[in-house]
Tab-separated table of C-alpha atoms in Angstrom:
chain	number	residue	atom	x	y	z
N	475	MET	CA	-31.378	93.740	-12.313
N	476	GLU	CA	-31.382	96.955	-10.942
N	477	GLY	CA	-28.833	97.817	-8.292
N	478	GLU	CA	-26.286	95.332	-9.324
N	479	GLY	CA	-22.715	96.427	-10.450
N	480	SER	CA	-23.287	95.610	-14.453
N	481	SER	CA	-25.616	97.025	-16.921
N	482	GLU	CA	-29.299	96.026	-16.743
N	483	THR	CA	-29.294	95.552	-20.674
N	484	GLU	CA	-26.974	92.290	-20.273
N	485	CYS	CA	-28.698	89.335	-20.999
N	486	TYR	CA	-28.954	85.595	-19.236
N	487	THR	CA	-28.209	82.815	-20.014
N	488	ALA	CA	-31.950	80.963	-20.141
N	489	ILE	CA	-32.741	77.496	-19.388
N	490	GLU	CA	-36.516	76.326	-19.376
N	491	THR	CA	-39.174	73.660	-17.770
N	492	ASN	CA	-39.598	70.671	-19.753
N	493	THR	CA	-42.723	69.544	-18.186
N	494	THR	CA	-44.724	72.314	-16.524
N	495	ASP	CA	-45.883	75.371	-17.828
N	496	SER	CA	-45.354	77.417	-14.297
N	497	LEU	CA	-42.672	77.674	-11.645
N	498	ASP	CA	-43.932	76.271	-8.386
N	499	ASN	CA	-42.506	76.927	-4.818
N	500	SER	CA	-40.564	73.288	-5.082
N	501	ILE	CA	-38.869	74.321	-8.680
N	502	ILE	CA	-37.790	77.755	-7.184
N	503	PHE	CA	-36.399	76.516	-3.875
N	504	HIS	CA	-34.903	73.302	-5.010
N	505	VAL	CA	-32.788	75.073	-8.090
N	506	ILE	CA	-31.697	77.791	-5.628
N	507	LYS	CA	-30.445	75.061	-3.267
N	508	ASN	CA	-28.485	73.189	-5.831
N	509	ILE	CA	-27.003	76.085	-6.892
N	510	LEU	CA	-25.852	77.141	-3.538
N	511	GLY	CA	-24.610	73.735	-3.221
N	512	PHE	CA	-22.407	73.822	-6.658
N	513	ILE	CA	-20.791	77.240	-5.762
N	514	LEU	CA	-19.966	76.022	-2.352
N	515	TYR	CA	-18.169	73.040	-3.979
N	516	MET	CA	-16.752	74.354	-6.945
N	517	HIS	CA	-15.007	77.248	-5.192
N	518	GLN	CA	-13.403	74.318	-2.528
N	519	GLN	CA	-15.778	75.964	0.612
N	520	ILE	CA	-16.947	72.511	1.552
N	521	PRO	CA	-14.830	69.070	1.226
N	522	ALA	CA	-17.817	67.276	-0.670
N	523	VAL	CA	-20.690	67.719	-2.463
N	524	LEU	CA	-23.559	69.160	-0.047
N	525	GLN	CA	-26.003	66.306	-0.310
N	526	ASP	CA	-23.208	63.601	0.935
N	527	LEU	CA	-21.781	66.313	3.518
N	528	THR	CA	-25.724	66.795	4.968
N	529	LEU	CA	-25.664	62.730	4.708
N	530	GLU	CA	-22.473	62.649	6.581
N	531	PHE	CA	-23.242	64.735	9.193
N	532	ASP	CA	-26.583	63.535	9.878
N	533	SER	CA	-24.826	60.206	10.363
N	534	LEU	CA	-22.109	61.448	12.938
N	535	LYS	CA	-25.031	63.020	14.741
N	536	GLN	CA	-26.703	59.572	15.055
N	537	GLU	CA	-23.712	57.802	15.782
N	538	TYR	CA	-23.231	60.232	18.597
N	539	ASN	CA	-26.365	60.098	20.178
N	540	GLU	CA	-26.096	56.093	20.066
N	541	MET	CA	-22.854	55.923	21.614
N	542	THR	CA	-24.093	58.396	24.233
N	543	THR	CA	-27.064	56.342	24.977
N	544	ALA	CA	-25.232	52.819	25.133
N	545	ALA	CA	-22.451	54.197	27.200
N	546	ALA	CA	-25.450	55.496	29.553
N	547	GLU	CA	-26.722	51.746	29.670
N	548	GLN	CA	-23.345	49.960	30.340
N	549	THR	CA	-22.475	49.276	33.390
N	550	GLU	CA	-19.778	46.615	32.895
N	551	ALA	CA	-17.125	46.617	30.258
N	552	LYS	CA	-13.508	45.911	29.685
N	553	ALA	CA	-10.996	48.999	30.145
N	554	SER	CA	-9.729	48.203	26.861
N	555	ILE	CA	-13.386	48.563	25.540
N	556	ARG	CA	-14.180	51.151	27.429
N	557	ARG	CA	-10.948	53.284	26.402
N	558	GLN	CA	-12.038	52.464	22.203
N	559	GLN	CA	-15.199	53.969	22.716
N	560	ILE	CA	-14.242	57.052	24.177
N	561	SER	CA	-12.100	57.597	21.739
N	562	ARG	CA	-14.421	56.904	18.994
N	563	ARG	CA	-16.716	59.160	20.562
N	564	ARG	CA	-14.439	62.041	21.215
N	565	GLU	CA	-13.625	61.571	17.035
N	566	VAL	CA	-17.422	62.193	16.292
N	567	ARG	CA	-17.815	64.860	18.046
N	568	LEU	CA	-15.029	66.755	16.902
N	569	GLY	CA	-16.691	65.746	13.431
N	570	ILE	CA	-19.348	67.122	14.403
N	571	GLN	CA	-18.455	70.436	15.803
N	572	ARG	CA	-16.107	70.918	12.741
N	573	PHE	CA	-19.334	71.012	10.286
N	574	GLU	CA	-22.026	72.666	13.006
N	575	LYS	CA	-22.095	76.096	11.969
N	576	LEU	CA	-21.789	75.264	8.176
N	577	MET	CA	-24.478	73.109	8.249
N	578	ASN	CA	-26.751	75.464	10.640
N	579	ALA	CA	-25.614	78.240	8.159
N	580	ILE	CA	-27.459	76.412	5.158
N	581	SER	CA	-30.185	75.296	7.040
N	582	GLY	CA	-30.844	78.757	8.241
N	583	ILE	CA	-30.906	80.104	4.412
N	584	GLU	CA	-33.073	76.732	3.336
N	585	THR	CA	-35.425	78.098	5.998
N	586	ALA	CA	-35.496	82.140	4.963
N	587	LEU	CA	-35.589	80.740	1.454
N	588	LYS	CA	-38.495	79.033	1.914
N	589	LEU	CA	-40.447	81.516	4.225
N	590	ILE	CA	-39.781	84.494	1.432
N	591	ILE	CA	-40.803	82.616	-1.656
N	592	SER	CA	-44.229	81.233	0.402
N	593	GLU	CA	-45.120	85.091	0.890
N	594	ASN	CA	-44.294	85.654	-2.456
N	595	PRO	CA	-44.724	83.173	-5.171
N	596	LYS	CA	-43.893	85.647	-7.914
N	597	ILE	CA	-40.604	86.485	-6.683
N	598	GLU	CA	-38.140	86.728	-9.276
N	599	SER	CA	-34.824	87.894	-8.318
N	600	PHE	CA	-31.938	86.362	-6.260
N	601	ILE	CA	-28.353	87.031	-5.717
N	602	LEU	CA	-25.454	84.571	-4.492
N	603	ILE	CA	-22.081	86.346	-3.693
N	604	LEU	CA	-19.668	84.676	-2.716
N	605	GLY	CA	-16.384	86.983	-0.830
N	606	ALA	CA	-15.662	88.780	2.050
N	607	THR	CA	-18.504	91.016	2.156
N	608	PRO	CA	-21.859	91.526	-0.359
N	609	LEU	CA	-20.158	95.043	-1.749
N	610	ARG	CA	-16.539	93.336	-2.695
N	611	PRO	CA	-17.251	89.861	-3.996
N	612	LEU	CA	-15.216	87.476	-5.572
N	613	HIS	CA	-17.850	85.909	-7.615
N	614	VAL	CA	-21.666	86.904	-8.235
N	615	TYR	CA	-24.393	84.397	-9.689
N	616	GLU	CA	-27.339	86.211	-10.210
N	617	LEU	CA	-30.522	84.330	-10.730
N	618	SER	CA	-33.744	84.951	-12.186
N	619	PHE	CA	-37.265	83.289	-12.716
N	620	LEU	CA	-39.558	84.382	-15.266
N	621	HIS	CA	-42.823	83.179	-14.511
N	622	GLY	CA	-45.304	82.337	-17.301
N	623	SER	CA	-48.401	84.304	-18.008
N	624	ASN	CA	-50.164	80.913	-16.653
N	625	SER	CA	-48.862	81.200	-13.806
N	626	VAL	CA	-51.337	81.689	-10.565
N	627	LEU	CA	-50.087	82.971	-7.288
N	628	SER	CA	-50.238	80.645	-4.733
N	629	ALA	CA	-49.158	80.444	-0.912
N	630	SER	CA	-48.039	76.620	-0.864
N	631	THR	CA	-45.755	75.768	1.520
N	632	ASP	CA	-44.816	72.275	-0.419
N	633	PHE	CA	-41.341	72.407	-0.909
N	634	THR	CA	-40.452	68.298	-1.069
N	635	THR	CA	-38.813	67.685	-4.532
N	636	ASN	CA	-40.368	66.622	-7.605
N	637	LYS	CA	-39.067	65.216	-10.933
N	638	ALA	CA	-39.913	68.460	-12.551
N	639	ALA	CA	-37.392	70.271	-9.785
N	640	GLU	CA	-34.606	67.744	-10.069
N	641	ALA	CA	-34.314	68.306	-13.862
N	642	LEU	CA	-34.479	72.048	-13.815
N	643	ALA	CA	-31.839	71.945	-11.139
N	644	ARG	CA	-29.420	69.579	-13.191
N	645	LYS	CA	-30.126	71.389	-16.102
N	646	ALA	CA	-29.376	75.044	-14.311
N	647	VAL	CA	-25.876	73.421	-12.715
N	648	ARG	CA	-25.036	72.456	-16.064
N	649	ALA	CA	-25.430	75.738	-17.523
N	650	LEU	CA	-23.430	77.518	-15.241
N	651	ILE	CA	-20.672	75.077	-15.847
N	652	THR	CA	-20.844	75.500	-19.697
N	653	ASN	CA	-20.319	79.614	-18.910
N	654	GLY	CA	-17.467	78.389	-16.852
N	655	ALA	CA	-18.735	79.091	-13.501
N	656	GLY	CA	-16.731	77.836	-10.505
N	657	SER	CA	-13.760	78.082	-11.977
N	658	GLY	CA	-10.437	79.452	-10.582
N	659	SER	CA	-8.164	78.990	-7.905
N	660	TYR	CA	-8.829	78.604	-4.402
N	661	PRO	CA	-9.279	81.951	-2.653
N	662	GLY	CA	-9.462	80.380	0.891
N	663	PRO	CA	-12.359	79.877	3.256
N	664	SER	CA	-14.821	82.627	2.427
N	665	LYS	CA	-18.289	83.477	2.822
N	666	LEU	CA	-21.486	82.843	0.948
N	667	PHE	CA	-24.340	85.959	1.206
N	668	LEU	CA	-27.786	85.370	-0.186
N	669	LEU	CA	-29.620	88.587	-1.506
N	670	VAL	CA	-33.294	88.713	-2.805
N	671	LYS	CA	-35.780	91.156	-4.082
N	672	ALA	CA	-38.898	91.461	-2.720
N	673	PRO	CA	-41.369	94.080	-2.246
N	674	SER	CA	-40.720	96.683	0.297
N	675	SER	CA	-43.111	95.913	2.709
N	676	PHE	CA	-41.820	92.453	3.160
N	677	ASN	CA	-41.049	92.106	7.018
N	678	LEU	CA	-38.775	89.386	8.252
N	679	PRO	CA	-36.181	90.544	10.640
N	680	LEU	CA	-34.931	87.479	11.900
N	681	HIS	CA	-34.023	86.324	8.199
N	682	PHE	CA	-33.766	89.163	5.985
N	683	LEU	CA	-32.773	93.000	6.267
N	684	PRO	CA	-33.530	95.302	3.642
N	685	LYS	CA	-30.600	96.619	1.271
N	686	ARG	CA	-32.521	99.244	-0.683
N	687	ASP	CA	-29.650	100.623	-2.481
N	688	PHE	CA	-27.411	97.374	-2.736
N	689	LYS	CA	-24.876	97.672	-5.520
N	690	TYR	CA	-21.727	95.572	-5.743
N	691	SER	CA	-18.330	96.260	-6.961
N	692	LYS	CA	-18.119	96.840	-10.789
N	693	LYS	CA	-15.005	94.968	-11.412
N	694	ILE	CA	-16.987	91.713	-11.269
N	695	VAL	CA	-18.805	90.312	-13.962
N	696	PRO	CA	-21.564	88.179	-12.625
N	697	VAL	CA	-22.757	84.879	-13.994
N	698	ARG	CA	-26.280	85.449	-15.054
N	699	LEU	CA	-29.027	82.302	-15.133
N	700	ARG	CA	-32.466	82.697	-15.957
N	701	VAL	CA	-35.177	80.088	-15.505
N	702	LYS	CA	-38.141	80.075	-17.333
N	703	CYS	CA	-41.074	78.049	-17.534
N	704	LYS	CA	-42.547	76.636	-21.201
N	705	SER	CA	-42.271	79.110	-23.836
N	706	ARG	CA	-46.310	78.528	-24.568
N	707	GLY	CA	-46.557	81.128	-21.382
N	708	LEU	CA	-43.989	83.548	-23.013
N	709	GLN	CA	-44.311	86.260	-25.502
N	710	MET	CA	-41.754	84.092	-28.108
N	711	ASP	CA	-41.480	87.300	-30.452
N	712	ALA	CA	-39.827	89.596	-27.704
N	713	PRO	CA	-35.707	89.578	-27.150
N	714	ASP	CA	-34.845	87.999	-23.892
N	715	CYS	CA	-33.789	90.983	-22.204
N	716	ALA	CA	-36.948	92.700	-23.510
N	717	ARG	CA	-39.075	89.978	-21.493
N	718	GLN	CA	-37.286	90.602	-18.670
N	719	ASN	CA	-37.851	94.045	-18.246
N	720	SER	CA	-41.552	93.765	-19.093
N	721	SER	CA	-41.837	90.632	-16.794
N	722	SER	CA	-40.291	92.936	-13.813
N	723	ILE	CA	-42.433	95.871	-14.814
N	724	SER	CA	-45.982	93.454	-14.538
N	725	LEU	CA	-44.169	92.322	-11.089
N	726	ARG	CA	-44.497	95.647	-10.140
N	727	ASP	CA	-47.870	96.741	-11.250
N	728	SER	CA	-49.363	93.504	-9.899
N	729	LEU	CA	-47.800	94.111	-6.399
N	730	SER	CA	-48.452	97.758	-6.448
N	731	GLU	CA	-45.143	98.775	-4.748
N	732	GLU	CA	-41.662	98.974	-5.052
N	733	LEU	CA	-39.143	96.160	-5.026
N	734	ILE	CA	-35.978	96.351	-3.022
N	735	TRP	CA	-33.023	93.968	-2.001
N	736	PHE	CA	-32.907	92.224	1.196
N	737	GLN	CA	-30.243	90.491	2.552
N	738	CYS	CA	-30.266	86.943	4.274
N	739	ARG	CA	-29.314	87.289	7.879
N	740	HIS	CA	-27.758	83.779	7.562
N	741	VAL	CA	-24.137	83.737	5.923
N	742	VAL	CA	-22.573	80.841	5.195
N	743	LYS	CA	-18.605	80.641	5.948
N	744	GLY	CA	-16.651	78.215	4.381
N	745	ILE	CA	-14.375	75.906	6.393
N	746	ALA	CA	-10.900	75.017	5.354
N	747	CYS	CA	-10.471	72.434	2.126
N	748	ALA	CA	-7.272	70.476	1.227
N	749	THR	CA	-5.951	71.753	-2.217
N	750	GLN	CA	-4.279	70.079	-4.410
N	751	THR	CA	-0.046	70.945	-4.759
N	752	GLU	CA	1.157	72.162	-7.843
N	753	GLU	CA	2.948	69.806	-9.551
């Protein structure tokens, strides 16, 4: 990757699809979504895994709406019952307020991802950064998606999960864990930033801002992961890093314009989590 804090010659940890020889929109989206959730949870920015947190948040909103409707329809009730209902309603509202900004930011990133992947099906490079700013990160995760020669450009907007996407997302998370990702002490609430390399003509100002000369601190050693389709669509006799450079060149040629970094406007700010006390 160009513009990062590390040498472009450094290689990635590669994982490969099992059942498909192309990377569709759903696979790319769900791999990134699962890695984003992994980063937030393993670095203690959220109190539970993202899937459970989403279910809890939706459940709280549903319960609050049901209690609000019931209170409006209820004309007669004992004072003790009303007090219990008011107390529970306040508790649920506070729970919603605690997670609302977090969940809205995650939803915003998901929307932005879907839009940029739909408009640029051959997109390859993503960076997820945890820290106070993208320039001074605590942790950096570089993700590369290497499309096979059989891949066909598509503007599909189907992001429903499938078995291939789920399996590859699990493999990606396992690969990150194997490489020590997510380890380290609790840094306190921090921010998660998303950057994407896309054609310079890309224009989605409500979700992305151009960061042409983006570089993060050279002191940070990134965790690098490459997702690639089945080997038959790739040059097997070429070194991994050489294939990366070759793929980047072919992508530039196919798009006939410069690729630059774009930073997502939606920033996920972690919430305070209880930490284990040292014995």
